Structure formats: C-alpha cells, structure tokens
Amino acid sequence: MSRLPIPAVEHALPAAQPLLAAVHQQLGVVPNLMKLVGNSPAALEGYLALNGALAKGYLDVRLRERIALTVAELNGCDYCLAAHSYLATNLAKLDAAEVDAARDGRSVDAKADAVLRFARRVVESRGQVSDAELAALRASGFGPGEVVEIVLNVALNLLTNYVNNVAATEVDFPKVEPRKAA
C-alpha cells in the first residue's frame, strides 16, 4: 500500500486532470506514478515536460529504457523496475536478454553498453565521474549533446525512483523483483 495518496483520475486536483488526461491519451492508461505525482500539478507538469522533451532528443527509446532499467535496479525501485521492464519489452521492443543486461548496466550493443556503464557511474558517483570515464563515453561516439541527455535521463529516472521509493507506490505493472539492495 502506498504511503502517499494515489487519487483516482476523477478525484485528482483540477489542475492535474488535463495533464492526466494527456497521459491517458498517450498511454491508454494513467499509471499510479502519474496519479501520485499529480498530487502536485506543478511537479507533474515539470516531469511530463522534461520526459517529453527528452523523447525528442538524441537518444532513442531503446536507449532511454535501458538507462531507466539500469538506474531503477541501482536504486532498488520496485515501481520503476516493473514499469520500465514492461516498457522496454512492449514499447522499445528489447528482448528479454537485453532487458536483463540493462538491469546490470550492460548491453550486447557496444554503444549502448558504453552509455549504460557511464549512466551507472553517474548514479554511483553522484555525477562525479572521472575524466577517463567521460573520455571513454566520448570515444564510443557520443557528442556533448548526447552526454547531456544521458545525464538528464539518469536524473529523470532518479527523480521517479526517489518519489516511488519514498511513497512506496503501489505497482500497477507486472512485478519484477530487484536483484540488488539499494
């Protein structure tokens, strides 16, 4: 049971209702995370704006979902691990082996592997990556804009991990057990 209220869409704050309606239009459902964040319409608007902007950036959905899985596993976020396992499989069309590898911050694709190793270090070091770690990512073919987007995708996922971990958000996706302690 969630430690913070997850109102039904029809009981959400009036300012959150059009935002939740847009989520429903895009996804066909309104996940518990969105209803929870809708307790602050400003927070929901900010989250949706950043998420939408990053979806138009350099990184494709397959890479963004891999990053989300790496970050969720590192943070022991049951909700995000379940949500992004589902999205990685059904939206990004990653196979089970690639979803499993992303949970460990790895990929069979060399470029994706470089991104996930870097994303993992961003989380573990709280952004204090070494010159060598940044250089390794850059040597894998990633320019400054892509580096910024990798960091912002990590931060976006940290945000949702922290909200869900604080709230103990009720998982409304097929459950996935974290492998690591947070």
PDB file of C-alpha atoms in Angstrom:
ATOM      1  CA  MET A   1       0.000   0.000   0.000  1.00  0.00           C
ATOM      2  CA  SER A   2       1.296   3.395  -0.957  1.00  0.00           C
ATOM      3  CA  ARG A   3       2.434   5.737   1.831  1.00  0.00           C
ATOM      4  CA  LEU A   4       1.081   8.750  -0.099  1.00  0.00           C
ATOM      5  CA  PRO A   5      -2.364   9.018  -1.678  1.00  0.00           C
ATOM      6  CA  ILE A   6      -2.863   7.867  -5.260  1.00  0.00           C
ATOM      7  CA  PRO A   7      -6.152   9.515  -6.185  1.00  0.00           C
ATOM      8  CA  ALA A   8      -8.327   8.179  -8.955  1.00  0.00           C
ATOM      9  CA  VAL A   9      -8.096  10.424 -12.001  1.00  0.00           C
ATOM     10  CA  GLU A  10     -11.614  11.779 -11.408  1.00  0.00           C
ATOM     11  CA  HIS A  11     -10.590  12.758  -7.857  1.00  0.00           C
ATOM     12  CA  ALA A  12      -7.283  14.366  -8.856  1.00  0.00           C
ATOM     13  CA  LEU A  13      -6.723  18.053  -8.278  1.00  0.00           C
ATOM     14  CA  PRO A  14      -8.388  20.107 -11.021  1.00  0.00           C
ATOM     15  CA  ALA A  15      -5.039  21.429 -12.308  1.00  0.00           C
ATOM     16  CA  ALA A  16      -3.733  17.842 -12.648  1.00  0.00           C
ATOM     17  CA  GLN A  17      -6.736  16.471 -14.530  1.00  0.00           C
ATOM     18  CA  PRO A  18      -5.826  17.759 -18.028  1.00  0.00           C
ATOM     19  CA  LEU A  19      -2.270  16.504 -17.568  1.00  0.00           C
ATOM     20  CA  LEU A  20      -3.527  13.083 -16.512  1.00  0.00           C
ATOM     21  CA  ALA A  21      -5.939  13.090 -19.456  1.00  0.00           C
ATOM     22  CA  ALA A  22      -2.983  13.698 -21.779  1.00  0.00           C
ATOM     23  CA  VAL A  23      -1.133  10.765 -20.176  1.00  0.00           C
ATOM     24  CA  HIS A  24      -4.207   8.598 -20.711  1.00  0.00           C
ATOM     25  CA  GLN A  25      -4.444   9.677 -24.335  1.00  0.00           C
ATOM     26  CA  GLN A  26      -0.793   8.807 -24.921  1.00  0.00           C
ATOM     27  CA  LEU A  27      -0.591   5.536 -22.961  1.00  0.00           C
ATOM     28  CA  GLY A  28      -4.187   4.334 -22.828  1.00  0.00           C
ATOM     29  CA  VAL A  29      -3.908   4.214 -19.010  1.00  0.00           C
ATOM     30  CA  VAL A  30      -2.806   6.503 -16.206  1.00  0.00           C
ATOM     31  CA  PRO A  31      -0.093   4.736 -14.207  1.00  0.00           C
ATOM     32  CA  ASN A  32      -0.067   5.116 -10.433  1.00  0.00           C
ATOM     33  CA  LEU A  33       3.137   7.159 -10.639  1.00  0.00           C
ATOM     34  CA  MET A  34       1.369   9.855 -12.659  1.00  0.00           C
ATOM     35  CA  LYS A  35      -1.609   9.933 -10.299  1.00  0.00           C
ATOM     36  CA  LEU A  36       0.774  10.148  -7.338  1.00  0.00           C
ATOM     37  CA  VAL A  37       2.847  12.967  -8.855  1.00  0.00           C
ATOM     38  CA  GLY A  38      -0.449  14.669  -9.741  1.00  0.00           C
ATOM     39  CA  ASN A  39      -0.765  15.482  -6.031  1.00  0.00           C
ATOM     40  CA  SER A  40       1.429  18.393  -7.133  1.00  0.00           C
ATOM     41  CA  PRO A  41       0.230  19.579 -10.547  1.00  0.00           C
ATOM     42  CA  ALA A  42       3.420  21.655 -10.873  1.00  0.00           C
ATOM     43  CA  ALA A  43       5.568  18.556 -10.295  1.00  0.00           C
ATOM     44  CA  LEU A  44       3.517  16.535 -12.782  1.00  0.00           C
ATOM     45  CA  GLU A  45       3.785  19.281 -15.388  1.00  0.00           C
ATOM     46  CA  GLY A  46       7.539  19.516 -14.882  1.00  0.00           C
ATOM     47  CA  TYR A  47       8.055  15.765 -15.063  1.00  0.00           C
ATOM     48  CA  LEU A  48       5.946  15.415 -18.205  1.00  0.00           C
ATOM     49  CA  ALA A  49       7.676  18.370 -19.852  1.00  0.00           C
ATOM     50  CA  LEU A  50      11.177  17.004 -19.268  1.00  0.00           C
ATOM     51  CA  ASN A  51      10.159  13.483 -20.248  1.00  0.00           C
ATOM     52  CA  GLY A  52       8.530  14.783 -23.434  1.00  0.00           C
ATOM     53  CA  ALA A  53      11.499  16.973 -24.324  1.00  0.00           C
ATOM     54  CA  LEU A  54      13.985  14.129 -23.855  1.00  0.00           C
ATOM     55  CA  ALA A  55      11.836  11.876 -26.052  1.00  0.00           C
ATOM     56  CA  LYS A  56      12.581  14.318 -28.891  1.00  0.00           C
ATOM     57  CA  GLY A  57      16.332  14.315 -28.253  1.00  0.00           C
ATOM     58  CA  TYR A  58      19.319  12.365 -29.498  1.00  0.00           C
ATOM     59  CA  LEU A  59      18.659   9.172 -27.529  1.00  0.00           C
ATOM     60  CA  ASP A  60      16.124   6.719 -28.915  1.00  0.00           C
ATOM     61  CA  VAL A  61      13.502   4.958 -26.804  1.00  0.00           C
ATOM     62  CA  ARG A  62      15.546   1.760 -26.674  1.00  0.00           C
ATOM     63  CA  LEU A  63      18.488   3.563 -25.091  1.00  0.00           C
ATOM     64  CA  ARG A  64      16.293   5.632 -22.753  1.00  0.00           C
ATOM     65  CA  GLU A  65      14.568   2.475 -21.486  1.00  0.00           C
ATOM     66  CA  ARG A  66      17.917   0.759 -20.953  1.00  0.00           C
ATOM     67  CA  ILE A  67      19.077   3.740 -18.878  1.00  0.00           C
ATOM     68  CA  ALA A  68      15.836   3.617 -16.876  1.00  0.00           C
ATOM     69  CA  LEU A  69      16.373  -0.068 -16.095  1.00  0.00           C
ATOM     70  CA  THR A  70      19.981   0.482 -15.016  1.00  0.00           C
ATOM     71  CA  VAL A  71      19.005   3.337 -12.708  1.00  0.00           C
ATOM     72  CA  ALA A  72      15.948   1.549 -11.277  1.00  0.00           C
ATOM     73  CA  GLU A  73      17.987  -1.526 -10.437  1.00  0.00           C
ATOM     74  CA  LEU A  74      20.714   0.539  -8.779  1.00  0.00           C
ATOM     75  CA  ASN A  75      18.121   2.353  -6.657  1.00  0.00           C
ATOM     76  CA  GLY A  76      16.053  -0.710  -5.803  1.00  0.00           C
ATOM     77  CA  CYS A  77      12.922   0.964  -7.165  1.00  0.00           C
ATOM     78  CA  ASP A  78      10.311  -1.773  -7.487  1.00  0.00           C
ATOM     79  CA  TYR A  79       7.861   0.504  -9.288  1.00  0.00           C
ATOM     80  CA  CYS A  80      10.287   1.815 -11.922  1.00  0.00           C
ATOM     81  CA  LEU A  81      11.851  -1.583 -12.444  1.00  0.00           C
ATOM     82  CA  ALA A  82       8.416  -3.049 -13.192  1.00  0.00           C
ATOM     83  CA  ALA A  83       7.297  -0.110 -15.340  1.00  0.00           C
ATOM     84  CA  HIS A  84      10.472   0.067 -17.406  1.00  0.00           C
ATOM     85  CA  SER A  85      10.726  -3.710 -17.808  1.00  0.00           C
ATOM     86  CA  TYR A  86       7.244  -3.567 -19.293  1.00  0.00           C
ATOM     87  CA  LEU A  87       8.012  -0.509 -21.461  1.00  0.00           C
ATOM     88  CA  ALA A  88      11.372  -1.876 -22.592  1.00  0.00           C
ATOM     89  CA  THR A  89       9.698  -5.080 -23.753  1.00  0.00           C
ATOM     90  CA  ASN A  90       6.452  -3.704 -25.174  1.00  0.00           C
ATOM     91  CA  LEU A  91       7.356  -0.201 -26.362  1.00  0.00           C
ATOM     92  CA  ALA A  92      11.093  -0.338 -27.068  1.00  0.00           C
ATOM     93  CA  LYS A  93      10.901  -3.971 -28.246  1.00  0.00           C
ATOM     94  CA  LEU A  94      14.017  -5.071 -26.362  1.00  0.00           C
ATOM     95  CA  ASP A  95      14.354  -8.812 -25.953  1.00  0.00           C
ATOM     96  CA  ALA A  96      14.471 -10.465 -22.539  1.00  0.00           C
ATOM     97  CA  ALA A  97      18.262 -10.868 -22.623  1.00  0.00           C
ATOM     98  CA  GLU A  98      18.748  -7.169 -23.338  1.00  0.00           C
ATOM     99  CA  VAL A  99      16.302  -6.145 -20.581  1.00  0.00           C
ATOM    100  CA  ASP A 100      18.170  -8.419 -18.191  1.00  0.00           C
ATOM    101  CA  ALA A 101      21.550  -6.996 -19.230  1.00  0.00           C
ATOM    102  CA  ALA A 102      20.313  -3.404 -18.870  1.00  0.00           C
ATOM    103  CA  ARG A 103      19.310  -4.143 -15.282  1.00  0.00           C
ATOM    104  CA  ASP A 104      23.019  -4.799 -14.669  1.00  0.00           C
ATOM    105  CA  GLY A 105      24.111  -1.717 -16.621  1.00  0.00           C
ATOM    106  CA  ARG A 106      25.244  -3.737 -19.626  1.00  0.00           C
ATOM    107  CA  SER A 107      24.264  -4.317 -23.241  1.00  0.00           C
ATOM    108  CA  VAL A 108      25.381  -6.597 -26.071  1.00  0.00           C
ATOM    109  CA  ASP A 109      25.376  -3.469 -28.256  1.00  0.00           C
ATOM    110  CA  ALA A 110      28.758  -1.743 -27.793  1.00  0.00           C
ATOM    111  CA  LYS A 111      27.397   1.828 -27.920  1.00  0.00           C
ATOM    112  CA  ALA A 112      24.534   1.065 -25.546  1.00  0.00           C
ATOM    113  CA  ASP A 113      26.983  -0.705 -23.243  1.00  0.00           C
ATOM    114  CA  ALA A 114      29.175   2.422 -23.116  1.00  0.00           C
ATOM    115  CA  VAL A 115      26.121   4.532 -22.231  1.00  0.00           C
ATOM    116  CA  LEU A 116      24.974   2.158 -19.500  1.00  0.00           C
ATOM    117  CA  ARG A 117      28.433   1.889 -17.948  1.00  0.00           C
ATOM    118  CA  PHE A 118      28.552   5.699 -17.892  1.00  0.00           C
ATOM    119  CA  ALA A 119      24.994   6.019 -16.524  1.00  0.00           C
ATOM    120  CA  ARG A 120      25.862   3.575 -13.771  1.00  0.00           C
ATOM    121  CA  ARG A 121      28.906   5.651 -12.828  1.00  0.00           C
ATOM    122  CA  VAL A 122      26.831   8.845 -12.826  1.00  0.00           C
ATOM    123  CA  VAL A 123      24.497   7.270 -10.264  1.00  0.00           C
ATOM    124  CA  GLU A 124      27.208   5.651  -8.178  1.00  0.00           C
ATOM    125  CA  SER A 125      29.409   8.765  -8.104  1.00  0.00           C
ATOM    126  CA  ARG A 126      26.517  11.244  -7.820  1.00  0.00           C
ATOM    127  CA  GLY A 127      27.732  12.817 -11.058  1.00  0.00           C
ATOM    128  CA  GLN A 128      31.384  13.000 -10.032  1.00  0.00           C
ATOM    129  CA  VAL A 129      32.604  10.904 -12.974  1.00  0.00           C
ATOM    130  CA  SER A 130      36.289  10.856 -13.816  1.00  0.00           C
ATOM    131  CA  ASP A 131      37.890  12.377 -16.887  1.00  0.00           C
ATOM    132  CA  ALA A 132      38.659   8.841 -18.051  1.00  0.00           C
ATOM    133  CA  GLU A 133      35.009   7.746 -17.700  1.00  0.00           C
ATOM    134  CA  LEU A 134      33.800  10.741 -19.705  1.00  0.00           C
ATOM    135  CA  ALA A 135      36.538  10.216 -22.290  1.00  0.00           C
ATOM    136  CA  ALA A 136      35.531   6.551 -22.673  1.00  0.00           C
ATOM    137  CA  LEU A 137      31.950   7.572 -23.403  1.00  0.00           C
ATOM    138  CA  ARG A 138      33.089  10.227 -25.872  1.00  0.00           C
ATOM    139  CA  ALA A 139      35.414   7.689 -27.574  1.00  0.00           C
ATOM    140  CA  SER A 140      32.339   5.489 -28.109  1.00  0.00           C
ATOM    141  CA  GLY A 141      30.956   8.184 -30.402  1.00  0.00           C
ATOM    142  CA  PHE A 142      28.857  10.357 -28.118  1.00  0.00           C
ATOM    143  CA  GLY A 143      28.973  14.117 -28.518  1.00  0.00           C
ATOM    144  CA  PRO A 144      28.323  16.804 -25.903  1.00  0.00           C
ATOM    145  CA  GLY A 145      24.563  16.937 -26.519  1.00  0.00           C
ATOM    146  CA  GLU A 146      24.238  13.198 -26.134  1.00  0.00           C
ATOM    147  CA  VAL A 147      26.302  13.271 -22.938  1.00  0.00           C
ATOM    148  CA  VAL A 148      23.995  15.940 -21.503  1.00  0.00           C
ATOM    149  CA  GLU A 149      20.936  13.880 -22.443  1.00  0.00           C
ATOM    150  CA  ILE A 150      22.385  10.742 -20.869  1.00  0.00           C
ATOM    151  CA  VAL A 151      22.881  12.646 -17.608  1.00  0.00           C
ATOM    152  CA  LEU A 152      19.383  14.183 -17.826  1.00  0.00           C
ATOM    153  CA  ASN A 153      17.837  10.756 -18.471  1.00  0.00           C
ATOM    154  CA  VAL A 154      19.670   9.443 -15.416  1.00  0.00           C
ATOM    155  CA  ALA A 155      18.370  12.411 -13.389  1.00  0.00           C
ATOM    156  CA  LEU A 156      14.804  11.970 -14.651  1.00  0.00           C
ATOM    157  CA  ASN A 157      14.904   8.357 -13.535  1.00  0.00           C
ATOM    158  CA  LEU A 158      16.456   9.247 -10.190  1.00  0.00           C
ATOM    159  CA  LEU A 159      13.525  11.604  -9.690  1.00  0.00           C
ATOM    160  CA  THR A 160      10.909   8.910 -10.288  1.00  0.00           C
ATOM    161  CA  ASN A 161      12.898   6.313  -8.326  1.00  0.00           C
ATOM    162  CA  TYR A 162      13.053   8.613  -5.319  1.00  0.00           C
ATOM    163  CA  VAL A 163       9.370   9.563  -5.498  1.00  0.00           C
ATOM    164  CA  ASN A 164       8.340   5.925  -5.761  1.00  0.00           C
ATOM    165  CA  ASN A 165      10.717   4.767  -3.049  1.00  0.00           C
ATOM    166  CA  VAL A 166       9.503   7.495  -0.658  1.00  0.00           C
ATOM    167  CA  ALA A 167       5.843   6.842  -1.455  1.00  0.00           C
ATOM    168  CA  ALA A 168       6.120   3.049  -1.742  1.00  0.00           C
ATOM    169  CA  THR A 169       3.934   3.464  -4.814  1.00  0.00           C
ATOM    170  CA  GLU A 170       1.652   0.514  -5.467  1.00  0.00           C
ATOM    171  CA  VAL A 171       2.991  -1.257  -8.559  1.00  0.00           C
ATOM    172  CA  ASP A 172       0.435  -1.397 -11.362  1.00  0.00           C
ATOM    173  CA  PHE A 173       2.689  -3.139 -13.904  1.00  0.00           C
ATOM    174  CA  PRO A 174       3.748  -6.793 -13.893  1.00  0.00           C
ATOM    175  CA  LYS A 175       6.015  -7.042 -10.848  1.00  0.00           C
ATOM    176  CA  VAL A 176       9.760  -7.552 -11.198  1.00  0.00           C
ATOM    177  CA  GLU A 177      11.980  -8.291  -8.216  1.00  0.00           C
ATOM    178  CA  PRO A 178      15.074  -6.094  -7.799  1.00  0.00           C
ATOM    179  CA  ARG A 179      18.332  -8.042  -7.720  1.00  0.00           C
ATOM    180  CA  LYS A 180      20.393  -5.624  -5.663  1.00  0.00           C
ATOM    181  CA  ALA A 181      19.896  -3.918  -2.358  1.00  0.00           C
ATOM    182  CA  ALA A 182      19.510  -0.161  -2.690  1.00  0.00           C
TER     183      ALA A 182
END
